[in-house]
Coordinates of C-alpha atoms in Angstrom, one line a residue:
Chain A
M1 CA -23.9 221.8 18.9
A2 CA -21.0 224.1 18.6
W3 CA -21.9 226.1 21.6
I4 CA -22.1 223.1 23.9
V5 CA -18.6 221.9 22.7
A6 CA -17.3 225.4 23.4
I7 CA -18.8 225.4 26.9
E8 CA -17.5 221.9 27.6
V9 CA -13.9 222.8 26.5
L10 CA -13.9 226.0 28.5
V11 CA -15.1 224.3 31.7
K12 CA -12.6 221.6 31.2
I13 CA -9.7 224.1 30.7
G14 CA -10.8 226.0 33.8
L15 CA -11.1 222.8 35.9
L16 CA -7.7 221.6 34.7
L17 CA -5.8 224.8 35.1
G18 CA -7.3 225.5 38.5
G19 CA -7.0 222.0 39.7
L20 CA -3.4 221.7 38.5
M21 CA -2.3 225.0 40.1
F22 CA -4.0 224.0 43.3
A23 CA -2.5 220.6 43.3
A24 CA 1.0 222.0 42.6
A25 CA 0.7 224.5 45.4
Y26 CA -0.5 221.9 47.9
L27 CA 1.9 219.2 46.7
V28 CA 4.7 221.6 47.6
L29 CA 3.3 221.6 51.1
V30 CA 3.0 217.8 51.1
E31 CA 6.6 217.5 49.9
R32 CA 7.8 219.8 52.7
W33 CA 5.9 217.7 55.3
I34 CA 7.3 214.5 54.0
A35 CA 10.8 216.0 53.9
A36 CA 10.4 217.1 57.5
W37 CA 8.9 213.9 58.8
V38 CA 11.7 211.8 57.2
Q39 CA 14.2 214.1 58.9
D40 CA 12.4 213.8 62.3
R41 CA 11.0 217.3 62.1
L42 CA 7.4 218.6 62.1
G43 CA 7.4 220.6 59.0
P44 CA 5.3 223.7 58.2
N45 CA 2.4 223.7 60.7
R46 CA 1.9 227.3 61.6
V47 CA 0.2 229.2 58.8
G48 CA -3.5 228.9 59.0
I49 CA -6.1 231.7 58.6
P50 CA -4.5 235.1 58.6
L51 CA -5.0 237.5 61.5
T52 CA -6.3 234.7 63.7
R53 CA -4.6 232.1 65.8
I54 CA -6.2 229.2 63.8
R55 CA -3.5 227.1 62.3
L56 CA -5.2 224.3 60.4
F57 CA -2.0 222.2 60.4
G58 CA -0.2 224.7 58.2
L59 CA -2.7 224.5 55.3
G60 CA -2.3 228.2 54.7
Q61 CA 1.3 227.8 53.8
P62 CA 0.9 227.5 50.0
I63 CA -1.1 230.8 50.0
A64 CA 1.5 232.5 52.0
D65 CA 4.2 231.2 49.7
G66 CA 2.2 232.4 46.6
V67 CA 1.8 235.9 48.1
K68 CA 5.5 236.0 48.9
F69 CA 6.5 235.0 45.3
I70 CA 4.1 237.6 43.9
C71 CA 5.5 240.3 46.1
K72 CA 9.1 239.5 45.4
E73 CA 11.2 241.6 43.2
E74 CA 11.6 240.1 39.7
F75 CA 15.3 240.9 39.3
T76 CA 16.9 240.6 35.9
P77 CA 20.7 240.4 36.1
A78 CA 22.5 242.7 33.7
H79 CA 24.5 240.0 32.0
V80 CA 21.6 237.8 30.7
D81 CA 20.1 237.5 27.3
R82 CA 16.9 239.3 28.0
V83 CA 14.7 237.7 25.4
L84 CA 15.6 234.1 26.1
Y85 CA 15.8 234.8 29.8
T86 CA 12.1 235.8 29.8
L87 CA 11.0 233.2 27.3
A88 CA 12.5 230.2 29.1
P89 CA 10.2 229.9 32.1
V90 CA 7.1 230.7 30.0
M91 CA 8.1 228.0 27.5
M92 CA 8.6 225.5 30.3
L93 CA 5.3 226.3 32.0
V94 CA 3.3 226.2 28.8
A95 CA 4.8 222.9 27.7
A96 CA 4.2 221.4 31.2
L97 CA 0.6 222.6 31.2
A98 CA -0.2 221.7 27.6
A99 CA 0.9 218.1 28.2
F100 CA -2.1 217.6 30.4
A101 CA -4.4 218.2 27.4
V102 CA -4.2 214.5 26.5
I103 CA -4.2 213.1 30.0
P104 CA -7.6 211.7 31.0
F105 CA -8.5 212.6 34.6
G106 CA -11.4 210.2 34.7
S107 CA -13.5 208.1 32.4
V108 CA -16.7 209.6 31.0
L109 CA -19.7 211.3 32.3
P110 CA -23.1 209.7 31.8
G111 CA -24.7 210.8 28.5
F112 CA -27.6 213.3 28.4
T113 CA -30.0 214.1 25.7
L114 CA -29.8 217.5 24.0
P115 CA -32.9 219.5 23.0
D116 CA -32.6 218.3 19.5
G117 CA -32.7 214.7 20.6
T118 CA -29.1 213.7 20.2
V119 CA -27.3 212.0 23.1
Y120 CA -24.2 213.8 24.2
Q121 CA -21.5 212.2 26.3
I122 CA -18.6 214.1 27.9
Q123 CA -15.2 212.4 28.1
L124 CA -13.1 213.6 31.0
V125 CA -10.1 214.6 28.9
L126 CA -9.3 218.0 27.4
L127 CA -8.8 216.6 23.9
P128 CA -11.1 213.6 23.6
G129 CA -10.5 211.2 20.8
L130 CA -7.2 212.6 19.8
D131 CA -5.4 209.7 18.0
A132 CA -1.9 211.1 18.6
G133 CA -2.5 210.9 22.4
I134 CA 0.7 209.8 24.0
L135 CA 2.8 211.2 21.1
L136 CA 1.5 214.7 21.9
F137 CA 2.5 214.2 25.5
L138 CA 6.0 213.1 24.5
A139 CA 6.3 216.1 22.2
F140 CA 5.4 218.6 24.9
G141 CA 7.9 216.8 27.2
G142 CA 10.5 217.5 24.5
I143 CA 9.6 221.2 24.4
G144 CA 10.0 221.3 28.1
V145 CA 13.7 220.5 27.6
F146 CA 14.0 223.8 25.7
G147 CA 12.9 225.7 28.7
V148 CA 15.6 224.2 30.9
A149 CA 18.3 224.5 28.3
L150 CA 17.4 228.0 27.3
G151 CA 17.1 229.1 31.0
G152 CA 20.6 227.7 31.6
W153 CA 22.0 229.3 28.5
A154 CA 20.3 232.7 28.8
S155 CA 21.4 233.1 32.5
N156 CA 25.0 233.5 31.3
N157 CA 26.2 231.8 34.5
K158 CA 28.4 228.8 34.5
Y159 CA 26.4 226.9 37.1
S160 CA 23.1 227.6 35.3
F161 CA 24.8 226.5 32.1
F162 CA 26.0 223.2 33.7
G163 CA 22.5 222.6 35.0
G164 CA 21.0 223.3 31.6
V165 CA 23.4 221.1 29.7
R166 CA 23.2 218.3 32.2
S167 CA 19.4 218.5 32.0
A168 CA 19.3 218.5 28.2
A169 CA 21.6 215.5 28.0
Q170 CA 19.7 213.6 30.7
L171 CA 16.2 214.3 29.2
I172 CA 17.3 213.3 25.7
S173 CA 18.9 210.1 26.9
Y174 CA 16.0 209.0 29.0
E175 CA 13.5 209.7 26.2
V176 CA 14.8 206.5 24.5
P177 CA 14.0 203.9 27.2
L178 CA 10.8 205.9 28.0
G179 CA 9.7 205.6 24.4
L180 CA 10.6 201.9 24.2
S181 CA 8.5 201.0 27.3
I182 CA 5.6 203.1 26.0
L183 CA 6.0 201.3 22.6
A184 CA 5.3 198.0 24.2
I185 CA 2.2 199.3 25.9
V186 CA 0.9 200.7 22.7
L187 CA 1.6 197.4 20.9
A188 CA -0.4 195.5 23.5
A189 CA -3.3 198.0 23.6
G190 CA -3.3 198.6 19.9
S191 CA -3.9 202.4 20.3
L192 CA -2.0 205.5 21.1
R193 CA -5.0 207.0 23.0
L194 CA -4.7 207.0 26.7
D195 CA -8.4 206.3 27.3
R196 CA -8.2 203.2 25.1
I197 CA -5.1 202.0 27.0
I198 CA -7.0 202.3 30.2
L199 CA -10.0 200.5 28.7
A200 CA -7.8 197.7 27.5
Q201 CA -6.6 197.1 31.0
A202 CA -10.0 197.5 32.5
D203 CA -11.4 194.9 30.1
T204 CA -9.1 192.1 31.1
G205 CA -8.6 193.3 34.7
W206 CA -4.8 192.7 34.1
W207 CA -3.0 196.0 34.8
N208 CA 0.0 196.4 32.6
A209 CA 2.3 196.5 35.6
F210 CA 1.5 192.8 36.2
V211 CA 1.6 191.8 32.5
Q212 CA 4.7 193.8 31.6
P213 CA 6.8 194.2 34.8
L214 CA 10.0 194.7 32.8
G215 CA 8.5 197.6 30.9
F216 CA 7.1 199.0 34.1
L217 CA 10.5 199.1 35.7
V218 CA 12.1 200.7 32.7
F219 CA 9.3 203.2 32.5
L220 CA 9.4 204.0 36.2
V221 CA 13.1 204.8 36.2
A222 CA 13.0 206.7 32.9
V223 CA 10.0 208.8 33.9
C224 CA 11.6 209.6 37.2
A225 CA 14.6 210.9 35.3
E226 CA 12.4 212.8 32.9
A227 CA 10.7 214.5 35.8
G228 CA 14.1 215.5 37.2
R229 CA 13.3 214.0 40.6
L230 CA 16.0 212.6 42.9
P231 CA 17.9 210.4 42.4
F232 CA 18.1 211.9 39.0
D233 CA 18.0 215.7 39.8
L234 CA 21.5 216.5 38.4
A235 CA 20.1 219.5 36.6
E236 CA 19.6 221.3 39.9
A237 CA 21.9 219.5 42.3
E238 CA 21.9 222.0 45.1
Q239 CA 25.1 220.8 46.6
E240 CA 27.1 221.3 43.3
L241 CA 25.2 223.8 41.1
V242 CA 23.6 226.2 43.6
G243 CA 20.2 225.9 41.9
G244 CA 21.1 224.6 38.5
Y245 CA 19.4 226.3 35.5
H246 CA 17.2 228.6 37.7
T247 CA 20.0 230.0 39.8
E248 CA 19.6 233.5 38.3
Y249 CA 15.8 233.6 38.4
S250 CA 13.7 235.1 41.1
G251 CA 10.1 236.1 41.8
M252 CA 7.3 234.9 39.5
R253 CA 9.8 233.6 36.9
L254 CA 11.3 231.3 39.4
M255 CA 7.9 230.2 40.5
M256 CA 7.0 229.3 36.9
F257 CA 10.1 227.0 36.8
L258 CA 9.3 225.4 40.2
V259 CA 5.6 224.9 39.3
S260 CA 6.4 223.3 36.0
E261 CA 8.8 220.9 37.8
F262 CA 5.9 219.9 40.0
L263 CA 3.6 219.6 37.0
H264 CA 6.2 217.3 35.4
M265 CA 6.0 215.1 38.4
I266 CA 2.2 215.1 38.4
A267 CA 2.2 214.3 34.7
A268 CA 4.7 211.5 35.3
S269 CA 2.5 210.1 38.0
F270 CA -0.5 210.3 35.8
L271 CA 1.3 208.4 33.1
I272 CA 2.5 205.7 35.5
V273 CA -1.1 205.2 36.7
I274 CA -2.7 205.3 33.2
L275 CA -0.2 203.2 31.4
F276 CA 0.7 200.6 34.0
L277 CA -1.6 200.8 37.0
G278 CA -5.0 200.5 35.3
G279 CA -6.0 204.2 35.3
W280 CA -9.4 204.5 36.8
H281 CA -9.9 200.8 37.0
F282 CA -10.1 198.9 40.3
W283 CA -11.4 195.4 40.6
G284 CA -15.0 195.1 41.8
L285 CA -15.3 198.8 42.3
T286 CA -15.5 200.8 39.1
G287 CA -16.7 198.3 36.4
S288 CA -15.0 198.3 33.0
G289 CA -17.3 199.6 30.3
L290 CA -18.2 203.1 29.1
E291 CA -21.7 203.0 30.6
V292 CA -21.6 204.6 34.0
G293 CA -24.0 206.5 36.3
W294 CA -23.0 209.7 38.1
G295 CA -21.7 207.7 41.1
G296 CA -19.6 205.4 38.9
A297 CA -18.1 208.4 37.0
L298 CA -17.2 210.1 40.2
L299 CA -15.8 206.9 41.7
R300 CA -13.5 206.5 38.7
V301 CA -12.2 210.0 39.1
I302 CA -11.5 209.4 42.8
V303 CA -9.8 206.1 42.1
L304 CA -7.6 207.6 39.5
V305 CA -6.6 210.6 41.7
A306 CA -6.0 208.4 44.7
K307 CA -3.7 206.2 42.7
V308 CA -1.8 209.3 41.3
F309 CA -1.5 210.7 44.8
L310 CA 0.0 207.4 46.1
V311 CA 2.5 207.4 43.2
I312 CA 3.5 211.0 44.1
L313 CA 4.0 210.0 47.7
G314 CA 6.2 207.3 46.4
F315 CA 8.2 209.9 44.4
M316 CA 8.6 212.0 47.6
L317 CA 9.7 209.1 49.7
V318 CA 12.2 208.0 47.1
R319 CA 13.8 211.5 47.2
W320 CA 15.0 210.9 50.7
S321 CA 16.0 207.3 50.3
W322 CA 18.7 207.0 47.7
P323 CA 21.8 209.0 46.8
R324 CA 22.0 211.0 43.6
F325 CA 23.7 209.4 40.6
R326 CA 27.0 210.6 39.3
F327 CA 26.6 211.8 35.7
D328 CA 28.6 208.9 34.1
Q329 CA 26.5 206.5 36.2
L330 CA 23.4 208.2 35.0
M331 CA 24.4 207.8 31.3
D332 CA 25.5 204.2 31.9
L333 CA 22.1 203.4 33.4
A334 CA 20.3 205.0 30.4
W335 CA 22.4 203.6 27.5
K336 CA 23.8 200.4 28.8
V337 CA 21.0 199.1 31.1
L338 CA 17.6 200.7 30.4
L339 CA 18.1 200.8 26.6
S340 CA 18.9 197.1 26.4
W341 CA 16.1 196.2 28.8
G342 CA 13.6 198.2 26.9
L343 CA 14.7 196.6 23.5
I344 CA 14.4 193.1 25.0
H345 CA 11.0 194.0 26.4
V346 CA 9.7 195.4 23.1
L347 CA 11.0 192.4 21.2
L348 CA 9.3 190.1 23.7
V349 CA 5.9 191.9 23.5
A350 CA 6.1 192.2 19.7
A351 CA 6.9 188.5 19.3
W352 CA 4.0 187.6 21.6
M353 CA 1.7 189.8 19.7
Y354 CA 2.8 188.3 16.4
W355 CA 2.8 184.6 17.2
A356 CA 0.8 184.2 20.4
N357 CA -1.9 186.8 20.2
E358 CA -4.6 184.1 20.7
W359 CA -3.1 182.8 23.9
P360 CA -4.4 184.0 27.3
V361 CA -2.8 187.2 28.6
W362 CA -1.2 185.4 31.6
T363 CA 1.3 183.7 29.2
L364 CA 2.7 187.2 28.3
A365 CA 2.8 188.0 32.0
V366 CA 4.8 184.8 32.8
A367 CA 7.2 185.4 29.9
N368 CA 7.7 189.0 31.1
W369 CA 8.3 188.1 34.7
V370 CA 10.8 185.4 33.7
S371 CA 12.6 187.8 31.4
L372 CA 12.7 190.4 34.1
V373 CA 14.4 188.0 36.5
V374 CA 16.8 186.7 33.9
V375 CA 17.7 190.2 32.6
W376 CA 18.2 191.5 36.1
I377 CA 20.5 188.6 37.1
V378 CA 22.5 189.0 33.9
T379 CA 22.9 192.7 34.4
A380 CA 24.0 192.1 38.0
L381 CA 26.6 189.5 36.9
I382 CA 28.2 191.7 34.1
S383 CA 28.0 195.0 36.0
P384 CA 31.4 196.1 37.4
P385 CA 31.9 194.6 40.9
E386 CA 33.1 198.0 42.3
C387 CA 32.5 201.6 41.3
D388 CA 35.9 202.9 42.3
N389 CA 36.9 205.5 39.7
R390 CA 40.2 206.6 41.3
P391 CA 43.4 206.0 39.4
R392 CA 44.5 202.5 40.0
R393 CA 47.7 201.7 41.8
E394 CA 49.2 199.6 39.0
L395 CA 49.2 202.8 36.8
G396 CA 52.0 204.1 38.9
P397 CA 52.4 207.4 40.7
V398 CA 49.9 210.1 39.9
G399 CA 50.8 213.7 40.1
N400 CA 54.4 212.8 40.7
V401 CA 55.5 214.2 37.3
T402 CA 59.2 214.2 36.5
P403 CA 60.1 217.9 35.7
V404 CA 61.4 217.2 32.2
A405 CA 61.1 220.7 31.0
V406 CA 63.1 222.1 33.9
S407 CA 65.9 219.6 33.5
A408 CA 66.1 220.2 29.8
A409 CA 66.5 223.9 30.5
Chain B
M1 CA 53.4 216.4 51.9
S2 CA 54.1 213.1 50.5
Q3 CA 53.5 212.4 46.8
P4 CA 51.0 209.8 45.6
G5 CA 52.9 206.5 44.9
T6 CA 55.2 206.8 47.8
K7 CA 55.1 204.4 50.7
K8 CA 53.5 206.9 53.1
I9 CA 50.1 206.5 51.4
R10 CA 48.1 203.5 52.4
W11 CA 45.9 202.6 49.5
V12 CA 42.5 201.4 50.7
N13 CA 40.6 199.4 48.1
E14 CA 36.9 199.5 47.9
T15 CA 35.2 196.4 49.1
P16 CA 33.9 194.6 46.0
L17 CA 30.1 194.1 46.0
S18 CA 28.8 190.6 46.6
P19 CA 26.6 189.0 43.9
I20 CA 23.5 189.8 46.0
E21 CA 24.5 193.4 46.4
R22 CA 25.2 193.7 42.7
T23 CA 21.5 193.3 42.0
Y24 CA 21.0 196.5 44.1
I25 CA 17.9 195.1 45.7
P26 CA 19.3 195.0 49.3
L27 CA 20.6 198.6 49.0
V28 CA 17.3 199.9 47.6
V29 CA 15.3 198.2 50.3
Q30 CA 17.7 199.5 53.0
G31 CA 17.3 203.0 51.7
L32 CA 13.5 202.9 51.7
A33 CA 13.3 201.2 55.0
T34 CA 15.4 203.9 56.7
T35 CA 13.2 206.6 55.2
I36 CA 10.0 204.9 56.2
R37 CA 11.3 204.2 59.7
H38 CA 12.1 207.9 60.2
L39 CA 8.7 208.9 58.7
F40 CA 6.9 207.4 61.7
S41 CA 9.5 208.0 64.4
K42 CA 9.2 210.5 67.2
K43 CA 9.8 214.1 66.1
I44 CA 12.4 216.2 67.8
T45 CA 11.1 219.7 66.9
V46 CA 10.5 222.1 69.8
Q47 CA 7.5 224.3 69.1
F48 CA 9.4 227.3 70.4
P49 CA 7.2 230.1 71.7
E50 CA 4.8 227.6 73.3
E51 CA 7.3 224.9 74.3
R52 CA 10.8 225.9 75.3
Y53 CA 14.0 224.0 75.0
Q54 CA 15.4 223.3 78.5
P55 CA 19.1 223.1 78.6
P56 CA 20.0 219.7 80.2
D57 CA 22.3 221.5 82.6
P58 CA 21.5 225.2 83.0
I59 CA 24.4 225.8 85.3
I60 CA 27.0 225.1 82.6
Y61 CA 24.9 226.5 79.7
R62 CA 26.5 229.5 78.0
G63 CA 23.7 232.0 77.4
V64 CA 23.3 235.7 78.3
H65 CA 25.7 237.0 80.9
R66 CA 24.8 238.4 84.3
L67 CA 26.7 240.4 86.9
N68 CA 26.5 238.8 90.3
R69 CA 25.7 240.7 93.5
D70 CA 27.3 240.0 96.8
E71 CA 25.4 239.4 100.1
K72 CA 24.7 243.1 100.5
G73 CA 23.3 243.5 97.1
R74 CA 26.3 245.4 95.7
V75 CA 27.9 244.6 92.4
K76 CA 30.5 241.9 93.0
C77 CA 32.8 243.1 90.2
V78 CA 36.1 244.6 91.2
A79 CA 36.9 246.1 87.8
C80 CA 40.1 244.2 87.3
F81 CA 39.6 244.0 83.5
L82 CA 40.5 240.3 83.3
C83 CA 37.3 239.5 81.5
S84 CA 37.7 242.1 78.9
T85 CA 41.3 241.1 78.4
A86 CA 40.3 237.5 78.0
C87 CA 37.5 238.2 75.7
P88 CA 38.4 237.1 72.1
A89 CA 35.5 239.2 70.6
R90 CA 36.5 242.3 72.6
C91 CA 32.9 242.9 73.5
I92 CA 33.3 243.9 77.1
D93 CA 33.9 247.5 77.9
I94 CA 34.6 248.5 81.6
E95 CA 35.1 251.9 83.1
A96 CA 36.6 251.6 86.5
G97 CA 36.2 254.0 89.4
E98 CA 37.4 254.2 93.0
S99 CA 35.3 252.0 95.2
P100 CA 33.0 253.7 97.7
W101 CA 33.2 250.6 99.8
P102 CA 36.1 249.7 102.2
D103 CA 36.5 246.0 101.1
R104 CA 37.8 246.7 97.6
E105 CA 39.8 249.3 95.7
K106 CA 37.9 249.6 92.5
Y107 CA 34.4 249.0 91.2
P108 CA 32.9 249.3 87.7
V109 CA 31.3 252.7 87.1
R110 CA 30.3 251.5 83.6
F111 CA 30.2 247.8 82.5
T112 CA 28.8 247.1 79.1
I113 CA 28.7 243.9 77.0
D114 CA 28.0 244.2 73.3
M115 CA 25.8 241.1 72.8
L116 CA 26.0 241.5 69.0
R117 CA 29.8 240.9 69.2
C118 CA 29.8 238.4 71.9
I119 CA 30.5 234.8 70.8
F120 CA 29.3 233.3 74.1
C121 CA 32.6 231.4 74.6
G122 CA 32.6 231.7 78.4
M123 CA 36.2 233.0 78.6
C124 CA 35.1 236.0 80.8
E125 CA 33.5 233.6 83.3
E126 CA 36.7 231.6 83.5
A127 CA 38.9 234.6 83.8
C128 CA 36.9 236.3 86.6
P129 CA 38.8 236.0 89.9
V130 CA 35.7 236.9 92.1
N131 CA 33.0 235.0 90.2
A132 CA 31.2 238.2 89.3
I133 CA 30.4 237.5 85.7
E134 CA 28.6 234.4 84.8
L135 CA 26.8 233.0 81.8
T136 CA 23.2 232.0 82.4
S137 CA 20.9 229.7 80.5
L138 CA 18.9 232.4 78.8
Y139 CA 19.2 231.8 75.1
D140 CA 16.4 233.7 73.4
L141 CA 18.2 237.0 73.1
S142 CA 16.7 239.5 70.7
G143 CA 16.3 243.2 70.3
K144 CA 14.9 245.8 68.0
S145 CA 17.9 248.0 67.7
R146 CA 21.7 247.7 68.0
E147 CA 21.7 250.0 71.0
E148 CA 19.3 247.8 72.8
M149 CA 21.7 244.9 72.4
V150 CA 24.5 246.6 74.2
F151 CA 23.8 245.5 77.8
D152 CA 24.9 247.9 80.5
K153 CA 25.6 247.3 84.2
N154 CA 22.0 247.7 85.3
K155 CA 20.7 245.3 82.8
L156 CA 23.3 242.7 83.6
L157 CA 22.5 243.1 87.4
L158 CA 18.8 242.7 86.5
I159 CA 19.5 239.4 84.7
Y160 CA 21.1 238.3 88.0
D161 CA 18.0 239.1 89.9
W162 CA 15.9 237.1 87.4
T163 CA 18.1 234.1 87.4
K164 CA 19.7 233.8 90.8
D165 CA 17.1 231.4 92.2
A166 CA 17.0 229.1 89.2
E167 CA 20.8 229.2 88.7
P168 CA 22.6 229.9 91.9
P169 CA 26.0 231.6 91.7
L170 CA 29.0 229.4 91.7
E171 CA 30.1 229.9 95.3
R172 CA 26.7 228.8 96.6
L173 CA 26.9 225.7 94.5
I174 CA 30.4 225.0 95.8
A175 CA 29.3 225.6 99.3
A176 CA 26.3 223.3 98.8
V177 CA 28.5 220.5 97.7
G178 CA 30.9 221.3 100.5
T179 CA 33.4 218.5 100.3
R180 CA 33.9 218.5 96.6
E181 CA 37.2 219.5 95.1
V182 CA 37.2 223.1 94.1
P183 CA 39.0 224.1 90.9
G184 CA 42.3 225.7 91.6
G185 CA 42.9 223.9 94.9
Q186 CA 41.5 226.7 97.2
S187 CA 39.4 225.8 100.2
P188 CA 35.7 226.3 99.6
P189 CA 34.5 229.7 100.8
E190 CA 32.2 230.2 103.7
A191 CA 28.6 229.1 103.1
P192 CA 26.2 232.0 103.0
E193 CA 23.4 232.6 105.5
E194 CA 20.7 230.8 103.5
T195 CA 20.3 227.2 104.0
W196 CA 19.5 226.6 100.3
P197 CA 20.7 224.6 98.5
P198 CA 21.2 221.8 101.1
A199 CA 24.7 220.6 101.7
D200 CA 24.3 217.0 100.5
A201 CA 25.6 215.1 97.6
A202 CA 22.5 215.4 95.5
A203 CA 22.7 219.2 95.5
F204 CA 23.6 219.5 91.9
D205 CA 20.7 217.4 90.8
R206 CA 18.2 219.5 92.8
V207 CA 19.7 222.7 91.4
A208 CA 19.1 221.3 88.0
E209 CA 15.6 220.4 88.9
R210 CA 14.8 223.8 90.2
A211 CA 16.3 225.4 87.2
A212 CA 14.1 223.3 85.0
E213 CA 11.0 224.3 87.0
A214 CA 11.6 228.0 87.2
R215 CA 10.7 229.9 84.1
L216 CA 13.8 231.8 83.1
S217 CA 12.0 234.8 81.7
P218 CA 11.7 238.1 83.4
P219 CA 8.8 238.3 85.9
G220 CA 5.9 240.2 84.8
T221 CA 6.5 239.9 81.0

């Protein structure tokens, strides 16, 4: 038995690492295409098969980029803290990759009988049956912050430092509403395991996004901020901070940072799909139980990956749609809006679970939609009617300081 | 400089958001709608080596220079140094010599333009009293060494030979238009022997058309 578990785990690790690296490389290409199309350009469409004139719509671009990164000089500036400087990108990449250990990339494979007569079923997740599930994911997300903060600190550069500090503050702030919205999901599903959460949604056919729209909204915004995507990319705001925490990095170390940022986005998309959009479930297509044939198992993987891809496309479109937040606005959003929304949401779900657990699930959905509308209107009414942060005229002249010291002398 | 708080400063208050706008929904929708509209709109990229950008009016485009020839094929320049004097980048270097021809006193023995210093402002073209130096619509200027990018007289005359059909020299254009006002108030010079371009009002349009048709790269390359 032990040998088959070892083979299973090794194959899964290989598939996961290869798939993730491949996905990250090609998502960079997709991101560049989307960026170009939104700006009325064509985007990378030249690089195809080397030494030929075959272009393949630029599908060779990620390979060319990879070769370029490998060939680049890995320059270490003289003024950095060498140990932390080397450690930071490694830490970030490891944390980003390790987080995928608990993320299911499908349902299960059909069981098969071993020579000794036992039935063996493979679950499509690296650590099957791990009860900590989502907690492990959040923990690795927390370690990822270290990579950013250390990279900014070790670079010994004020822009990198600003980027690292901003990022640390942002990630810690948004962990709170993120945790609250996940808490409501866990309450409703009764388990921390991501596969159980998918199964709970598949059983009823009610995806959590329809049942808990308020939590979905909070989670969407918080996870976007956690992934450091625009409009929350203050950590590496190019216009202000050169490159943020990775200004001083080059070569493979820079690539590790960039890849882990993409992995964060992929992980965030996986979480959105698994927690709120039904995971591998699709009505009338995938079934809901754990008994599947090979076709069903494959279909579930395809449905899950397709959903994740659509969510990632959404991330990429959002990047070009809305302006970046100012830092005080970012903190306001986290602590004044999302935190209160998340608390209301958790209270609502908890109350429903306690008193109304026997009621049909649509009652929770109705209550949640109503609370979303009410909460949104209340927030709009009490939010400041303008965001003018200039000194107000009533405060008198600014900068027109009477030279007291001079007249005294 | 007036200080803040004085009457010279007009204080513009930000327009307060309406109740609908304070929900942020219209703004969010507007942002996404703009993005999605551009996602599917027509792309403006020119696929350079295969397609080429055609300047909308090649006659007034400021690309690589050329040295015009007169009717007998001689260099038109009279080595007056007005272009090199006018040049803000000091990229024109002229060595004048006594003219072998009876109709002028001097001619350029050497005439070089350092294309790496040139800023393509067109001042030389404006300064030239005999319309000898003109800027063409050639824009894909490149070279493998610095020396290669210093264009001498022969090269500049060669560019004239390449481009004279697509972009006729200024006098011919003026002659083609005939009755139009000539800058500086002088009477238009005599029309040359050739009948092209025809002396009608649409001459400028046809010139532009021909310029668009003709490939502006050296023949045989």
